[in-house]
PDB file of C-alpha atoms in Angstrom:
ATOM      1  CA  MET A 966      69.629  16.965 110.050  1.00 33.00           C
ATOM      2  CA  SER A 967      67.540  19.020 107.674  1.00 34.00           C
ATOM      3  CA  LYS A 968      68.947  22.469 106.883  1.00 38.00           C
ATOM      4  CA  ASN A 969      65.874  24.191 108.367  1.00 39.00           C
ATOM      5  CA  CYS A 970      65.981  22.204 111.632  1.00 38.00           C
ATOM      6  CA  LYS A 971      67.198  24.073 114.659  1.00 43.00           C
ATOM      7  CA  HIS A 972      68.425  22.200 117.712  1.00 43.00           C
ATOM      8  CA  THR A 973      66.803  24.117 120.541  1.00 44.00           C
ATOM      9  CA  VAL A 974      66.917  21.694 123.463  1.00 42.00           C
ATOM     10  CA  PRO A 975      69.925  19.850 124.838  1.00 43.00           C
ATOM     11  CA  CYS A 976      68.520  16.302 124.624  1.00 44.00           C
ATOM     12  CA  GLY A 977      65.440  14.231 123.906  1.00 46.00           C
ATOM     13  CA  CYS A 978      62.396  14.934 121.822  1.00 45.00           C
ATOM     14  CA  GLU A 979      61.702  18.538 120.900  1.00 45.00           C
ATOM     15  CA  ASP A 980      57.921  18.075 120.770  1.00 44.00           C
ATOM     16  CA  THR A 981      57.532  16.765 124.319  1.00 46.00           C
ATOM     17  CA  GLY A 982      58.656  17.572 127.818  1.00 45.00           C
ATOM     18  CA  PHE A 983      61.567  15.133 127.564  1.00 43.00           C
ATOM     19  CA  THR A 984      64.928  16.796 127.946  1.00 44.00           C
ATOM     20  CA  THR A 985      66.806  13.562 128.625  1.00 46.00           C
ATOM     21  CA  PRO A 986      65.886   9.974 127.835  1.00 45.00           C
ATOM     22  CA  PRO A 987      64.691   7.693 130.628  1.00 44.00           C
ATOM     23  CA  PRO A 988      67.314   5.425 132.221  1.00 45.00           C
ATOM     24  CA  CYS A 989      68.228   2.128 130.576  1.00 44.00           C
ATOM     25  CA  GLY A 990      65.642  -0.586 131.019  1.00 44.00           C
ATOM     26  CA  THR A 991      62.631   1.720 131.373  1.00 43.00           C
ATOM     27  CA  GLY A 992      61.609   1.497 127.747  1.00 45.00           C
ATOM     28  CA  THR A 993      62.132   3.695 124.732  1.00 46.00           C
ATOM     29  CA  PRO A 994      60.689   7.212 124.867  1.00 46.00           C
ATOM     30  CA  GLU A 995      58.067   7.787 122.207  1.00 47.00           C
ATOM     31  CA  CYS A 996      57.555  11.221 120.752  1.00 44.00           C
ATOM     32  CA  PRO A 997      53.830  11.830 120.167  1.00 44.00           C
ATOM     33  CA  SER A 998      52.705  13.052 116.742  1.00 43.00           C
ATOM     34  CA  PRO A 999      56.166  13.371 115.183  1.00 44.00           C
ATOM     35  CA  GLU A1000      56.629  16.402 113.000  1.00 44.00           C
ATOM     36  CA  THR A1001      59.496  17.554 110.834  1.00 44.00           C
ATOM     37  CA  CYS A1002      62.547  17.990 113.047  1.00 47.00           C
ATOM     38  CA  ALA A1003      60.667  16.635 116.087  1.00 44.00           C
ATOM     39  CA  GLU A1004      63.039  13.717 116.657  1.00 49.00           C
ATOM     40  CA  ILE A1005      66.324  15.625 117.007  1.00 52.00           C
ATOM     41  CA  PHE A1006      68.542  14.485 119.859  1.00 56.00           C
ATOM     42  CA  CYS A1007      72.065  15.217 120.973  1.00 62.00           C
ATOM     43  CA  SER A1008      74.237  12.094 120.754  1.00 62.00           C
ATOM     44  CA  GLN A1009      76.415  13.434 123.564  1.00 63.00           C
ATOM     45  CA  CYS A1010      73.397  13.162 125.889  1.00 64.00           C
ATOM     46  CA  ILE A1011      72.626   9.518 125.129  1.00 66.00           C
ATOM     47  CA  SER A1012      74.678   6.687 126.629  1.00 69.00           C
ATOM     48  CA  TYR A1013      75.135   3.166 125.322  1.00 68.00           C
ATOM     49  CA  CYS A1014      73.364   0.833 127.752  1.00 69.00           C
ATOM     50  CA  GLY A1015      73.842  -2.532 126.077  1.00 69.00           C
ATOM     51  CA  ASP A1016      76.239  -5.183 127.249  1.00 74.00           C
ATOM     52  CA  ASP A1017      79.949  -4.537 126.811  1.00 73.00           C
ATOM     53  CA  ILE A1018      81.204  -5.745 123.418  1.00 72.00           C
ATOM     54  CA  VAL A1019      84.826  -6.590 124.050  1.00 70.00           C
ATOM     55  CA  GLU A1020      85.827  -7.091 120.399  1.00 68.00           C
ATOM     56  CA  LEU A1021      84.673  -3.571 119.539  1.00 67.00           C
ATOM     57  CA  GLY A1022      85.800  -1.948 122.768  1.00 66.00           C
ATOM     58  CA  LEU A1023      82.224  -0.810 123.490  1.00 70.00           C
ATOM     59  CA  ASN A1024      81.464  -0.183 127.133  1.00 73.00           C
ATOM     60  CA  GLN A1025      78.167   0.292 128.916  1.00 76.00           C
ATOM     61  CA  GLY A1026      77.646   3.938 129.862  1.00 76.00           C
ATOM     62  CA  GLU A1027      79.718   5.282 126.959  1.00 77.00           C
ATOM     63  CA  ARG A1028      78.338   8.380 125.179  1.00 79.00           C
ATOM     64  CA  MET A1029      76.552   7.594 121.916  1.00 79.00           C
ATOM     65  CA  ASP A1030      78.776   9.944 119.868  1.00 83.00           C
ATOM     66  CA  VAL A1031      81.869   8.115 121.144  1.00 86.00           C
ATOM     67  CA  THR A1032      80.278   4.719 120.419  1.00 83.00           C
ATOM     68  CA  MET A1033      79.378   5.798 116.875  1.00 86.00           C
ATOM     69  CA  GLN A1034      82.896   7.114 116.222  1.00 91.00           C
ATOM     70  CA  ARG A1035      84.425   3.896 117.626  1.00 87.00           C
ATOM     71  CA  LEU A1036      82.237   1.811 115.277  1.00 87.00           C
ATOM     72  CA  ALA A1037      83.141   3.967 112.263  1.00 91.00           C
ATOM     73  CA  LEU A1038      86.842   3.566 113.038  1.00 92.00           C
ATOM     74  CA  PHE A1039      86.398  -0.164 113.553  1.00 88.00           C
ATOM     75  CA  LEU A1040      85.038  -0.358 109.983  1.00 89.00           C
ATOM     76  CA  THR A1041      87.552   2.003 108.348  1.00 91.00           C
ATOM     77  CA  ASN A1042      90.762   1.756 110.395  1.00 91.00           C
ATOM     78  CA  PRO A1043      90.529  -1.132 112.879  1.00 91.00           C
ATOM     79  CA  SER A1044      94.247  -1.147 113.703  1.00 93.00           C
ATOM     80  CA  CYS A1045      93.834   2.302 115.323  1.00 94.00           C
ATOM     81  CA  ILE A1046      90.935   1.330 117.582  1.00 90.00           C
ATOM     82  CA  GLN A1047      91.850  -2.154 118.858  1.00 87.00           C
ATOM     83  CA  PRO A1048      92.160  -2.292 122.669  1.00 82.00           C
ATOM     84  CA  ASP A1049      95.809  -3.412 122.475  1.00 87.00           C
ATOM     85  CA  ALA A1050      96.914  -0.947 119.751  1.00 91.00           C
ATOM     86  CA  THR A1051     100.139   0.962 120.441  1.00 94.00           C
ATOM     87  CA  CYS A1052      98.605   4.039 118.809  1.00 96.00           C
ATOM     88  CA  LYS A1053      94.891   4.788 118.918  1.00 95.00           C
ATOM     89  CA  SER A1054      92.555   7.295 117.275  1.00 96.00           C
ATOM     90  CA  VAL A1055      90.926   9.959 119.408  1.00 97.00           C
ATOM     91  CA  LEU A1056      87.201   9.642 120.057  1.00 94.00           C
ATOM     92  CA  GLY A1057      84.519  12.191 120.911  1.00 92.00           C
ATOM     93  CA  LEU A1058      85.633  14.700 118.253  1.00 95.00           C
ATOM     94  CA  LYS A1059      83.061  17.496 118.111  1.00 92.00           C
ATOM     95  CA  SER A1060      82.693  21.191 117.397  1.00 92.00           C
ATOM     96  CA  THR A1061      82.085  23.165 120.575  1.00 91.00           C
ATOM     97  CA  LYS A1062      81.755  26.656 119.109  1.00 93.00           C
ATOM     98  CA  VAL A1063      81.226  27.831 115.542  1.00 94.00           C
ATOM     99  CA  THR A1064      81.371  31.410 114.293  1.00 96.00           C
ATOM    100  CA  SER A1065      81.504  32.801 110.768  1.00 96.00           C
ATOM    101  CA  THR A1066      85.317  32.456 110.641  1.00 97.00           C
ATOM    102  CA  THR A1067      86.289  29.965 113.365  1.00 97.00           C
ATOM    103  CA  ILE A1068      85.511  26.430 114.504  1.00 97.00           C
ATOM    104  CA  THR A1069      86.522  25.344 117.998  1.00 96.00           C
ATOM    105  CA  LEU A1070      86.855  21.600 118.544  1.00 96.00           C
ATOM    106  CA  SER A1071      87.330  19.218 121.430  1.00 95.00           C
ATOM    107  CA  TRP A1072      88.003  15.498 121.749  1.00 96.00           C
ATOM    108  CA  LEU A1073      88.754  12.929 124.421  1.00 95.00           C
ATOM    109  CA  ALA A1074      92.365  12.423 125.454  1.00 96.00           C
ATOM    110  CA  GLU A1075      94.008   9.279 124.109  1.00 96.00           C
ATOM    111  CA  ALA A1076      96.590   7.689 126.420  1.00 95.00           C
ATOM    112  CA  THR A1077      98.755   6.457 123.526  1.00 95.00           C
ATOM    113  CA  ALA A1078      99.112   9.957 122.014  1.00 97.00           C
ATOM    114  CA  VAL A1079     102.068  12.230 122.653  1.00 97.00           C
ATOM    115  CA  ASP A1080     100.315  15.121 120.890  1.00 98.00           C
ATOM    116  CA  TYR A1081      97.598  15.876 118.342  1.00 98.00           C
ATOM    117  CA  GLN A1082      97.259  17.702 115.041  1.00 98.00           C
ATOM    118  CA  VAL A1083      93.999  19.060 113.640  1.00 98.00           C
ATOM    119  CA  GLU A1084      93.643  18.862 109.866  1.00 98.00           C
ATOM    120  CA  TYR A1085      90.885  20.531 107.863  1.00 98.00           C
ATOM    121  CA  LYS A1086      89.790  21.214 104.307  1.00 98.00           C
ATOM    122  CA  LEU A1087      86.812  22.550 102.402  1.00 97.00           C
ATOM    123  CA  ALA A1088      84.257  19.781 101.903  1.00 96.00           C
ATOM    124  CA  GLY A1089      85.233  17.821  98.800  1.00 94.00           C
ATOM    125  CA  ALA A1090      88.702  19.376  98.490  1.00 97.00           C
ATOM    126  CA  LEU A1091      91.713  17.103  98.077  1.00 97.00           C
ATOM    127  CA  THR A1092      94.320  18.926 100.166  1.00 97.00           C
ATOM    128  CA  TRP A1093      94.287  19.096 103.963  1.00 98.00           C
ATOM    129  CA  THR A1094      95.501  22.161 105.874  1.00 98.00           C
ATOM    130  CA  LEU A1095      97.399  21.481 109.100  1.00 97.00           C
ATOM    131  CA  ASN A1096      96.871  23.382 112.331  1.00 97.00           C
ATOM    132  CA  PRO A1097      99.904  23.569 114.650  1.00 97.00           C
ATOM    133  CA  ILE A1098     100.577  20.475 116.783  1.00 97.00           C
ATOM    134  CA  THR A1099      99.009  20.663 120.243  1.00 97.00           C
ATOM    135  CA  THR A1100      99.110  18.670 123.469  1.00 97.00           C
ATOM    136  CA  ASN A1101      95.627  19.959 124.373  1.00 97.00           C
ATOM    137  CA  THR A1102      92.351  18.105 123.742  1.00 97.00           C
ATOM    138  CA  TYR A1103      90.885  21.181 122.073  1.00 97.00           C
ATOM    139  CA  ASP A1104      91.866  23.504 119.235  1.00 98.00           C
ATOM    140  CA  THR A1105      90.491  26.361 117.146  1.00 98.00           C
ATOM    141  CA  ILE A1106      90.658  26.645 113.385  1.00 98.00           C
ATOM    142  CA  GLY A1107      90.640  30.275 112.242  1.00 97.00           C
ATOM    143  CA  ASN A1108      90.524  32.424 109.107  1.00 97.00           C
ATOM    144  CA  LEU A1109      87.678  30.398 107.616  1.00 98.00           C
ATOM    145  CA  THR A1110      85.121  31.600 105.085  1.00 97.00           C
ATOM    146  CA  PRO A1111      81.563  32.269 106.331  1.00 97.00           C
ATOM    147  CA  GLY A1112      78.851  29.825 105.256  1.00 96.00           C
ATOM    148  CA  LEU A1113      81.157  27.093 103.963  1.00 97.00           C
ATOM    149  CA  THR A1114      81.395  23.465 105.091  1.00 96.00           C
ATOM    150  CA  TYR A1115      84.699  22.098 106.334  1.00 97.00           C
ATOM    151  CA  GLU A1116      85.829  18.519 106.894  1.00 97.00           C
ATOM    152  CA  ILE A1117      87.924  18.084 110.035  1.00 98.00           C
ATOM    153  CA  ARG A1118      89.957  15.262 111.549  1.00 98.00           C
ATOM    154  CA  VAL A1119      92.535  14.886 114.319  1.00 98.00           C
ATOM    155  CA  SER A1120      95.730  12.891 114.110  1.00 98.00           C
ATOM    156  CA  SER A1121      96.927  11.202 117.311  1.00 97.00           C
ATOM    157  CA  ASN A1122     100.686  11.302 117.141  1.00 97.00           C
ATOM    158  CA  CYS A1123     102.224   8.460 119.129  1.00 96.00           C
ATOM    159  CA  GLY A1124     105.757   7.190 119.575  1.00 87.00           C
ATOM    160  CA  ALA A1125     104.733   4.240 117.390  1.00 80.00           C
ATOM    161  CA  GLY A1126     103.156   6.185 114.511  1.00 93.00           C
ATOM    162  CA  SER A1127      99.905   8.065 114.154  1.00 96.00           C
ATOM    163  CA  CYS A1128      96.186   7.401 113.789  1.00 97.00           C
ATOM    164  CA  TYR A1129      93.381   9.580 112.415  1.00 97.00           C
ATOM    165  CA  SER A1130      90.046  10.205 114.084  1.00 97.00           C
ATOM    166  CA  VAL A1131      86.791  10.078 112.169  1.00 96.00           C
ATOM    167  CA  THR A1132      86.192  13.038 109.879  1.00 96.00           C
ATOM    168  CA  ILE A1133      83.458  15.415 110.933  1.00 94.00           C
ATOM    169  CA  SER A1134      81.745  18.023 108.779  1.00 94.00           C
ATOM    170  CA  VAL A1135      81.073  21.494 110.198  1.00 94.00           C
ATOM    171  CA  GLN A1136      79.579  24.563 108.498  1.00 94.00           C
ATOM    172  CA  THR A1137      80.668  28.045 109.534  1.00 96.00           C
ATOM    173  CA  ASN A1138      77.960  30.614 110.274  1.00 95.00           C
ATOM    174  CA  GLU A1139      77.007  33.063 107.565  1.00 94.00           C
TER     175      GLU A1139
END
């Protein structure tokens, strides 16, 4: 998303009355006269409506952000996303609240995980900082610097090892 784009509606095209896409099978919504930033959508509001793809673990009705994270993990760490894996990566990792010094995150529970650990670093840095281990599917990172971008991932800790989520990038407010 362009730095000057502001997401002002929860879903759909910003330059039309759409706030959610039409149901599967009714065609693709077209945004008239697209302008800069006019095609912003929230991937949590869009669901995958194709056929199930068993090899990838993709299921009809799954949120687009979860589908995209599953595909990224399939390409980068397939052993942590296979349906029969003894330890799996969490999906649906997202920031739910961002201030100038904190980032609050949430993710979907993973049945193979005993607990989770959030790790973060400044974008491009080499060393990760560890948040305390949690059994919750949410966490807050604090004492951050305003206006900087942080890379964040979650480790699913299982009895049989651990698996990382995708890495997301979040900028604190200035």
